[in-house]
XYZ file of N, CA and C in Angstrom:
696
model
N -52.233 21.614 -25.305
C -52.634 20.661 -26.323
C -52.478 19.247 -25.769
N -53.446 18.383 -26.102
C -53.414 17.011 -25.605
C -53.451 16.019 -26.749
N -52.795 14.911 -26.525
C -52.778 13.831 -27.491
C -52.778 12.526 -26.731
N -53.793 11.698 -27.002
C -53.935 10.418 -26.296
C -54.001 10.627 -24.786
N -54.613 11.736 -24.379
C -54.808 11.976 -22.948
C -53.618 12.559 -22.228
N -52.509 12.801 -22.925
C -51.329 13.351 -22.266
C -51.089 14.769 -22.753
N -50.551 15.585 -21.868
C -50.324 16.985 -22.194
C -48.946 17.148 -22.812
N -48.902 17.830 -23.964
C -47.644 18.077 -24.642
C -47.166 19.478 -24.292
N -45.898 19.625 -23.962
C -45.346 20.934 -23.654
C -44.189 21.209 -24.605
N -43.888 22.476 -24.786
C -42.799 22.862 -25.670
C -41.461 22.657 -24.978
N -40.382 22.692 -25.766
C -39.043 22.557 -25.206
C -38.752 23.714 -24.253
N -39.216 24.918 -24.605
C -39.000 26.077 -23.737
C -39.682 25.894 -22.387
N -40.885 25.346 -22.400
C -41.597 25.102 -21.148
C -40.883 24.033 -20.320
N -40.428 22.985 -20.995
C -39.700 21.913 -20.310
C -38.409 22.453 -19.707
N -37.686 23.277 -20.482
C -36.432 23.847 -19.997
C -36.669 24.764 -18.801
N -37.692 25.613 -18.888
C -37.995 26.530 -17.788
C -38.335 25.763 -16.518
N -39.127 24.714 -16.667
C -39.503 23.899 -15.503
C -38.284 23.199 -14.918
N -37.464 22.650 -15.784
C -36.272 21.925 -15.348
C -35.306 22.854 -14.623
N -35.079 24.032 -15.184
C -34.174 24.993 -14.559
C -34.722 25.477 -13.217
N -36.021 25.642 -13.128
C -36.638 26.066 -11.873
C -36.450 25.006 -10.790
N -36.643 23.746 -11.172
C -36.479 22.649 -10.208
C -35.041 22.589 -9.708
N -34.076 22.746 -10.608
C -32.678 22.693 -10.195
C -32.294 23.913 -9.363
N -32.951 25.042 -9.606
C -32.714 26.214 -8.769
C -33.176 25.950 -7.337
N -34.320 25.281 -7.222
C -34.815 24.912 -5.900
C -33.878 23.921 -5.219
N -33.386 22.959 -5.990
C -32.467 21.963 -5.436
C -31.190 22.632 -4.940
N -30.655 23.552 -5.746
C -29.427 24.254 -5.349
C -29.663 25.094 -4.103
N -30.786 25.818 -4.086
C -31.095 26.641 -2.916
C -31.264 25.803 -1.664
N -31.950 24.669 -1.802
C -32.167 23.787 -0.657
C -30.850 23.193 -0.165
N -29.967 22.821 -1.095
C -28.692 22.221 -0.703
C -27.816 23.230 0.038
N -27.816 24.479 -0.423
C -27.018 25.504 0.251
C -27.606 25.839 1.622
N -28.925 25.813 1.715
C -29.574 26.071 3.009
C -29.259 24.957 3.999
N -29.293 23.703 3.513
C -28.961 22.571 4.373
C -27.501 22.627 4.810
N -26.625 23.055 3.885
C -25.209 23.191 4.227
C -25.019 24.258 5.298
N -25.782 25.335 5.186
C -25.720 26.416 6.182
C -26.183 25.919 7.547
N -27.301 25.183 7.549
C -27.813 24.647 8.806
C -26.891 23.566 9.359
N -26.343 22.750 8.438
C -25.467 21.670 8.863
C -24.177 22.168 9.490
N -23.744 23.358 9.081
C -22.503 23.908 9.635
C -22.614 24.108 11.141
N -23.830 24.284 11.624
C -24.038 24.466 13.057
C -23.837 23.161 13.827
N -23.923 22.030 13.092
C -23.756 20.735 13.756
C -22.295 20.354 13.866
N -21.447 20.962 13.010
C -20.032 20.651 13.049
C -19.381 21.315 14.262
N -18.318 20.738 14.765
C -17.605 21.382 15.880
C -17.115 22.764 15.472
N -17.057 23.672 16.412
C -16.626 25.038 16.103
C -15.196 25.083 15.566
N -14.427 24.047 15.890
C -13.032 24.007 15.444
C -12.881 23.383 14.058
N -13.990 22.920 13.458
C -13.930 22.253 12.147
C -13.444 23.225 11.087
N -12.563 22.738 10.214
C -12.001 23.586 9.158
C -12.624 23.304 7.794
N -13.579 22.375 7.751
C -14.170 22.020 6.463
C -15.623 22.479 6.388
N -16.097 22.652 5.169
C -17.490 22.995 4.911
C -18.069 21.943 3.968
N -19.364 22.017 3.738
C -20.017 21.032 2.880
C -20.930 21.749 1.900
N -20.759 21.460 0.622
C -21.580 22.090 -0.402
C -21.700 21.163 -1.614
N -22.900 21.136 -2.198
C -23.145 20.353 -3.415
C -23.225 21.253 -4.644
N -22.733 22.478 -4.500
C -22.850 23.439 -5.594
C -22.207 22.941 -6.879
N -20.990 22.445 -6.808
C -20.274 22.051 -8.028
C -20.980 20.919 -8.789
N -21.339 19.793 -8.144
C -22.035 18.758 -8.913
C -23.383 19.213 -9.467
N -24.105 20.060 -8.728
C -25.395 20.549 -9.217
C -25.191 21.463 -10.416
N -24.238 22.381 -10.321
C -23.971 23.309 -11.419
C -23.498 22.552 -12.667
N -22.609 21.593 -12.485
C -22.119 20.822 -13.631
C -23.239 20.004 -14.276
N -24.162 19.512 -13.457
C -25.301 18.777 -13.998
C -26.168 19.686 -14.861
N -26.417 20.910 -14.383
C -27.203 21.875 -15.162
C -26.453 22.255 -16.443
N -25.143 22.386 -16.357
C -24.348 22.710 -17.545
C -24.413 21.583 -18.566
N -24.381 20.342 -18.099
C -24.510 19.204 -19.010
C -25.892 19.185 -19.660
N -26.896 19.585 -18.916
C -28.270 19.545 -19.407
C -28.597 20.737 -20.318
N -28.127 21.944 -19.926
C -28.538 23.161 -20.638
C -27.399 24.109 -20.977
N -26.158 23.658 -20.898
C -25.048 24.493 -21.337
C -24.738 25.670 -20.428
N -24.515 26.850 -21.031
C -24.038 28.029 -20.319
C -24.953 28.479 -19.184
N -26.193 28.108 -19.213
C -27.129 28.518 -18.159
C -26.681 28.026 -16.786
N -25.917 26.931 -16.762
C -25.437 26.410 -15.495
C -24.512 27.382 -14.776
N -23.807 28.232 -15.543
C -22.902 29.209 -14.931
C -23.689 30.179 -14.049
N -24.896 30.522 -14.467
C -25.742 31.417 -13.676
C -26.063 30.798 -12.318
N -26.143 29.475 -12.271
C -26.427 28.792 -11.010
C -25.230 28.885 -10.067
N -24.021 28.894 -10.636
C -22.829 29.064 -9.809
C -22.826 30.445 -9.170
N -23.186 31.462 -9.964
C -23.259 32.832 -9.446
C -24.362 32.936 -8.391
N -25.528 32.371 -8.703
C -26.641 32.392 -7.758
C -26.266 31.686 -6.461
N -25.572 30.557 -6.564
C -25.162 29.814 -5.380
C -24.229 30.629 -4.499
N -23.291 31.348 -5.124
C -22.378 32.185 -4.359
C -23.095 33.325 -3.663
N -24.038 33.955 -4.381
C -24.811 35.045 -3.793
C -25.670 34.546 -2.632
N -26.313 33.420 -2.839
C -27.197 32.874 -1.804
C -26.406 32.495 -0.562
N -25.221 31.947 -0.761
C -24.368 31.565 0.369
C -24.002 32.793 1.202
N -23.644 33.870 0.522
C -23.272 35.088 1.243
C -24.471 35.700 1.959
N -25.648 35.620 1.343
C -26.854 36.159 1.976
C -27.197 35.384 3.242
N -26.908 34.085 3.233
C -27.159 33.285 4.429
C -26.252 33.728 5.579
N -25.055 34.215 5.222
C -24.107 34.697 6.239
C -24.036 36.223 6.229
N -25.175 36.856 5.906
C -25.200 38.296 5.707
C -24.724 39.069 6.922
N -24.899 38.519 8.091
C -24.510 39.243 9.316
C -22.995 39.358 9.443
N -22.247 38.448 8.817
C -20.793 38.468 8.935
C -20.084 38.612 7.595
N -20.808 38.466 6.484
C -20.193 38.509 5.158
C -19.694 39.908 4.823
N -18.514 39.971 4.240
C -17.925 41.248 3.829
C -18.040 41.398 2.310
N -17.725 42.587 1.832
C -17.759 42.822 0.396
C -16.795 41.911 -0.342
N -15.636 41.656 0.259
C -14.648 40.767 -0.356
C -15.182 39.353 -0.453
N -15.906 38.915 0.563
C -16.464 37.567 0.531
C -17.565 37.449 -0.534
N -18.369 38.493 -0.690
C -19.368 38.493 -1.762
C -18.683 38.340 -3.119
N -17.633 39.119 -3.341
C -16.910 39.060 -4.610
C -16.239 37.702 -4.796
N -15.675 37.180 -3.707
C -14.968 35.899 -3.770
C -15.887 34.770 -4.204
N -17.060 34.685 -3.599
C -17.956 33.572 -3.896
C -18.747 33.773 -5.194
N -19.111 35.001 -5.500
C -19.887 35.237 -6.713
C -19.003 35.164 -7.959
N -17.920 35.942 -7.960
C -17.023 35.937 -9.122
C -16.215 34.650 -9.178
N -15.746 34.199 -8.009
C -14.959 32.962 -7.972
C -15.736 31.767 -8.491
N -17.006 31.641 -8.097
C -17.837 30.533 -8.585
C -18.006 30.580 -10.094
N -18.036 31.793 -10.645
C -18.257 31.955 -12.089
C -17.105 31.373 -12.918
N -15.965 31.095 -12.277
C -14.842 30.496 -13.005
C -15.181 29.109 -13.538
N -16.256 28.529 -13.032
C -16.664 27.202 -13.516
C -17.081 27.273 -14.977
N -17.266 28.486 -15.494
C -17.583 28.669 -16.916
C -16.485 28.091 -17.807
N -15.267 27.948 -17.268
C -14.164 27.370 -18.034
C -14.467 25.929 -18.456
N -15.374 25.256 -17.733
C -15.709 23.871 -18.074
C -16.575 23.791 -19.335
N -17.016 24.937 -19.834
C -17.724 24.945 -21.118
C -16.771 24.593 -22.262
N -15.480 24.808 -22.035
C -14.480 24.512 -23.074
C -14.383 23.015 -23.349
N -14.141 22.161 -22.328
C -14.120 20.715 -22.617
C -15.470 20.193 -23.085
N -16.568 20.803 -22.622
C -17.884 20.381 -23.090
C -18.015 20.632 -24.588
N -17.409 21.729 -25.064
C -17.486 22.082 -26.473
C -16.605 21.187 -27.333
N -15.365 20.976 -26.905
C -14.402 20.280 -27.755
C -14.344 18.771 -27.518
N -14.659 18.323 -26.331
C -14.700 16.879 -26.070
C -16.090 16.336 -26.349
N -17.111 17.083 -25.961
C -18.483 16.665 -26.202
C -19.140 16.104 -24.951
N -20.399 16.441 -24.785
C -21.136 15.977 -23.605
C -21.296 14.454 -23.607
N -21.501 13.880 -24.781
C -21.716 12.434 -24.857
C -20.496 11.659 -24.363
N -19.309 12.096 -24.759
C -18.093 11.414 -24.329
C -17.860 11.599 -22.830
N -18.188 12.768 -22.318
C -18.027 13.020 -20.878
C -18.949 12.115 -20.081
N -20.175 11.939 -20.557
C -21.150 11.124 -19.837
C -20.888 9.627 -20.000
N -20.446 9.209 -21.185
C -20.372 7.778 -21.491
C -19.266 7.045 -20.739
N -18.248 7.751 -20.283
C -17.127 7.111 -19.584
C -17.059 7.643 -18.151
N -17.033 6.732 -17.192
C -17.062 7.164 -15.793
C -15.858 8.016 -15.443
N -14.693 7.647 -15.993
C -13.500 8.409 -15.667
C -13.539 9.806 -16.283
N -14.199 9.939 -17.444
C -14.343 11.254 -18.058
C -15.268 12.129 -17.220
N -16.336 11.532 -16.690
C -17.248 12.266 -15.813
C -16.524 12.682 -14.531
N -15.691 11.783 -14.018
C -14.945 12.078 -12.792
C -13.962 13.227 -13.016
N -13.224 13.174 -14.130
C -12.271 14.243 -14.441
C -13.005 15.562 -14.666
N -14.156 15.483 -15.306
C -14.975 16.665 -15.554
C -15.381 17.324 -14.232
N -15.775 16.510 -13.269
C -16.156 17.054 -11.964
C -14.957 17.669 -11.256
N -13.843 16.945 -11.228
C -12.646 17.467 -10.553
C -12.210 18.785 -11.206
N -12.325 18.853 -12.531
C -11.989 20.093 -13.228
C -12.884 21.237 -12.785
N -14.187 20.956 -12.642
C -15.118 21.973 -12.175
C -14.798 22.423 -10.762
N -14.456 21.465 -9.900
C -14.100 21.795 -8.514
C -12.855 22.671 -8.482
N -11.863 22.337 -9.301
C -10.629 23.121 -9.343
C -10.890 24.536 -9.858
N -11.790 24.677 -10.828
C -12.127 26.001 -11.355
C -12.713 26.885 -10.259
N -13.632 26.329 -9.486
C -14.260 27.092 -8.405
C -13.231 27.406 -7.314
N -12.433 26.424 -6.959
C -11.417 26.627 -5.915
C -10.415 27.713 -6.331
N -9.858 27.583 -7.538
C -8.877 28.560 -7.996
C -9.517 29.926 -8.224
N -10.777 29.916 -8.669
C -11.482 31.175 -8.867
C -11.644 31.933 -7.558
N -12.107 31.241 -6.530
C -12.289 31.885 -5.229
C -10.953 32.370 -4.661
N -9.930 31.504 -4.724
C -8.624 31.860 -4.164
C -8.013 33.044 -4.903
N -8.185 33.081 -6.223
C -7.625 34.181 -7.020
C -8.324 35.497 -6.716
N -9.646 35.453 -6.660
C -10.402 36.676 -6.349
C -10.046 37.169 -4.959
N -9.904 36.236 -4.019
C -9.524 36.621 -2.650
C -8.151 37.310 -2.651
N -7.192 36.754 -3.394
C -5.844 37.321 -3.437
C -5.856 38.724 -4.046
N -6.645 38.894 -5.120
C -6.735 40.213 -5.753
C -7.410 41.209 -4.808
N -8.485 40.745 -4.175
C -9.179 41.614 -3.229
C -8.301 42.013 -2.064
N -7.496 41.084 -1.602
C -6.599 41.369 -0.475
C -5.554 42.405 -0.868
N -5.045 42.275 -2.105
C -4.031 43.238 -2.558
C -4.591 44.652 -2.650
N -5.907 44.760 -2.901
C -6.557 46.070 -2.974
C -6.885 46.592 -1.583
N -7.429 45.707 -0.749
C -7.820 46.087 0.611
C -7.398 44.980 1.574
N -6.192 45.065 2.130
C -5.674 44.008 3.017
C -6.601 43.705 4.191
N -6.636 42.423 4.552
C -7.445 41.964 5.671
C -6.532 41.681 6.855
N -6.941 42.110 8.018
C -6.114 41.918 9.211
C -5.907 40.437 9.505
N -4.709 40.100 9.964
C -4.349 38.726 10.349
C -4.523 37.746 9.200
N -4.242 38.177 7.995
C -4.382 37.308 6.837
C -3.288 37.652 5.833
N -3.273 36.906 4.724
C -2.297 37.145 3.663
C -2.940 36.792 2.324
N -2.370 37.299 1.254
C -2.960 37.102 -0.068
C -3.042 35.620 -0.439
N -2.053 34.863 0.004
C -2.017 33.452 -0.377
C -2.862 32.561 0.535
N -3.427 33.105 1.595
C -4.206 32.305 2.540
C -5.395 31.603 1.876
N -5.989 32.271 0.894
C -7.145 31.679 0.231
C -6.833 30.362 -0.450
N -5.631 30.240 -1.025
C -5.264 29.011 -1.724
C -5.160 27.827 -0.762
N -4.889 28.112 0.498
C -4.820 27.043 1.499
C -6.183 26.798 2.134
N -6.814 27.864 2.599
C -8.079 27.715 3.331
C -9.191 27.144 2.460
N -9.311 27.583 1.199
C -10.375 27.072 0.333
C -10.133 25.606 -0.031
N -8.873 25.221 -0.197
C -8.560 23.827 -0.515
C -8.923 22.913 0.650
N -8.555 23.321 1.858
C -8.818 22.506 3.046
C -10.312 22.428 3.338
N -10.994 23.565 3.269
C -12.407 23.604 3.649
C -13.311 22.866 2.668
N -12.888 22.750 1.418
C -13.741 22.130 0.407
C -13.375 20.682 0.084
N -12.459 20.087 0.817
C -12.061 18.699 0.535
C -13.227 17.735 0.733
N -14.018 17.952 1.771
C -15.165 17.089 2.030
C -16.181 17.198 0.889
N -16.397 18.412 0.408
C -17.309 18.626 -0.719
C -16.777 17.949 -1.979
N -15.457 17.929 -2.128
C -14.843 17.277 -3.282
C -15.157 15.789 -3.303
N -15.009 15.139 -2.161
C -15.245 13.686 -2.079
C -16.714 13.352 -2.319
N -17.615 14.074 -1.642
C -19.045 13.812 -1.782
C -19.513 14.115 -3.201
N -19.060 15.226 -3.756
C -19.453 15.595 -5.118
C -18.947 14.601 -6.145
N -17.749 14.070 -5.939
C -17.163 13.071 -6.835
C -18.070 11.840 -6.916
N -18.495 11.350 -5.755
C -19.372 10.174 -5.709
C -20.733 10.495 -6.330
N -21.252 11.676 -6.025
C -22.576 12.060 -6.525
C -22.615 12.112 -8.045
N -21.597 12.664 -8.661
C -21.559 12.749 -10.121
C -21.526 11.357 -10.749
N -20.768 10.437 -10.154
C -20.708 9.074 -10.679
C -22.060 8.376 -10.557
N -22.833 8.742 -9.555
C -24.177 8.185 -9.396
C -25.135 8.817 -10.402
N -25.082 10.130 -10.549
C -25.996 10.852 -11.440
C -25.838 10.415 -12.893
N -24.604 10.135 -13.313
C -24.378 9.769 -14.706
C -25.000 8.420 -15.057
N -25.326 7.629 -14.062
C -25.936 6.318 -14.299
C -27.465 6.392 -14.370
N -28.016 7.561 -14.030
C -29.463 7.750 -14.121
C -29.802 8.232 -15.519
N -30.657 7.511 -16.196
C -30.975 7.814 -17.590
C -31.480 9.246 -17.751
N -30.781 10.013 -18.587
C -31.209 11.368 -18.899
C -30.806 12.428 -17.901
N -30.200 12.059 -16.785
C -29.887 13.040 -15.754
C -28.661 13.873 -16.118
N -27.546 13.222 -16.341
C -26.275 13.903 -16.624
C -26.065 13.923 -18.132
N -27.013 14.530 -18.849
C -27.043 14.432 -20.308
C -27.679 15.678 -20.914
N -27.200 16.062 -22.089
C -27.810 17.173 -22.810
C -29.288 16.869 -23.038
N -30.163 17.786 -22.629
C -31.590 17.487 -22.643
C -32.205 17.504 -24.031
N -31.658 18.264 -24.959
C -32.163 18.223 -26.333
C -31.889 16.851 -26.930
N -30.676 16.348 -26.702
C -30.334 15.001 -27.171
C -31.206 13.957 -26.497
N -31.428 14.128 -25.205
C -32.257 13.186 -24.451
C -33.692 13.176 -24.957
N -34.258 14.352 -25.194
C -35.640 14.436 -25.669
C -35.788 13.825 -27.053
N -34.799 14.042 -27.916
C -34.844 13.447 -29.259
C -34.781 11.927 -29.172
N -33.940 11.422 -28.260
C -33.819 9.971 -28.105
C -35.114 9.367 -27.571
N -35.701 10.027 -26.578
C -36.954 9.540 -26.014
C -38.061 9.565 -27.060
N -38.097 10.627 -27.862
C -39.128 10.738 -28.900
C -38.950 9.651 -29.958
N -37.694 9.360 -30.303
C -37.430 8.304 -31.280
C -37.862 6.948 -30.744
N -37.561 6.686 -29.470
C -37.963 5.419 -28.860
C -39.485 5.309 -28.779
N -40.147 6.441 -28.501
C -41.612 6.446 -28.431
C -42.228 6.136 -29.793
N -41.671 6.729 -30.840
C -42.191 6.499 -32.187
C -41.964 5.055 -32.634
N -40.802 4.502 -32.268
C -40.527 3.112 -32.628
C -41.480 2.169 -31.906
N -41.756 2.461 -30.651
C -42.695 1.637 -29.888
C -44.100 1.752 -30.473
N -44.469 2.974 -30.882
C -45.788 3.196 -31.476
C -45.911 2.442 -32.789
N -44.829 2.415 -33.563
C -44.839 1.691 -34.834
C -45.027 0.198 -34.605
N -44.358 -0.325 -33.587
C -44.499 -1.740 -33.269
C -45.928 -2.053 -32.822
N -46.493 -1.163 -31.994
C -47.853 -1.369 -31.495
C -48.878 -1.312 -32.619
N -48.650 -0.444 -33.594
C -49.619 -0.261 -34.668
C -49.545 -1.348 -35.727
N -48.342 -1.748 -36.055
C -48.167 -2.680 -37.166
C -47.739 -4.076 -36.733
N -47.526 -4.247 -35.429
C -47.152 -5.571 -34.940
C -45.816 -6.019 -35.459
N -44.937 -5.086 -35.735
C -43.611 -5.396 -36.255
C -42.757 -6.010 -35.156
N -42.320 -7.247 -35.381
C -41.492 -7.903 -34.368
C -40.071 -8.135 -34.850
N -39.707 -7.376 -35.909
C -38.333 -7.430 -36.424
C -37.914 -8.841 -36.816
N -38.863 -9.662 -37.258
C -38.527 -10.991 -37.738
C -38.257 -11.997 -36.651
N -38.565 -11.678 -35.402
C -38.315 -12.601 -34.300
C -39.441 -13.640 -34.241
N -39.088 -14.916 -34.197
C -40.064 -16.000 -34.133
C -40.004 -16.610 -32.746
N -41.143 -16.675 -32.058
C -41.132 -17.249 -30.718
C -40.846 -18.736 -30.798
N -40.466 -19.337 -29.685
C -40.013 -20.728 -29.640
C -41.100 -21.699 -30.075
N -42.368 -21.432 -29.680
C -43.463 -22.337 -30.042
C -43.651 -22.379 -31.556
N -43.635 -21.227 -32.195
C -43.794 -21.179 -33.648
C -42.625 -21.857 -34.335
N -41.432 -21.667 -33.802
C -40.246 -22.285 -34.386
C -40.339 -23.803 -34.333
N -40.827 -24.349 -33.222
C -40.965 -25.797 -33.089
C -42.006 -26.358 -34.060
N -43.092 -25.600 -34.280
C -44.114 -26.040 -35.230
C -43.544 -26.098 -36.636
N -42.803 -25.062 -37.015
C -42.206 -25.024 -38.340
C -41.192 -26.152 -38.509
N -40.424 -26.389 -37.470
C -39.430 -27.438 -37.526
C -40.088 -28.815 -37.674
N -41.206 -29.007 -36.935
C -41.932 -30.275 -36.964
C -42.481 -30.556 -38.365
N -42.972 -29.502 -39.007
C -43.563 -29.670 -40.343
C -42.532 -29.619 -41.454
N -41.264 -29.623 -41.061
C -40.165 -29.633 -42.034
C -40.197 -28.454 -42.970
N -40.717 -27.337 -42.491
C -40.735 -26.145 -43.351
C -39.366 -25.468 -43.380
N -38.570 -25.757 -42.324
C -37.254 -25.155 -42.298
C -36.143 -26.136 -42.597
N -36.402 -27.436 -42.356
C -35.329 -28.412 -42.524
C -35.812 -29.542 -43.420
């Protein structure tokens, strides 16, 4: 359907398109991280991933659907390392990433608007998401180890190795979230955003149709009125 030459789409179509685009972004970021790992020295203990800020952005935009992106990101990461990935690593990244679902709790009780409107709230929200993923992976690793021990390792190793390896991702993701929240409509519930945009469009249309200037008098008109003593 078209109106004034522009194509109107439903909310479901907009959501599907938006989720598809973010799926591509997440896949591309994980692929770049995989390729980038080859550039790091072999002795490097850190990795790089934008999974947490991307997932949290999708959660802010579409709620629980963002959790599926965390699971997808973990699966995709393991598939990239399919030649060396073990069953425990699949479980660690897929189930561990899903712990980010805990961030739905502050979104529910604090509210997306409050999280977005204050930079420190957005920062805490991101750090909380990072901690959920970190603790999720480390916990799953510890449980998996207790079931099937890994040679030259220990149950608590995950709590150290995941913290060290993801510190770089923590810093980059922290900055990225603070940048994203400043982009209009990006780090925001999309239903709220669409309603706001529609309201602004209707107000602009009303002004265009009726010439409503909210009682504002330009300087030239004001001087004419003043000269003719209509105001004084």
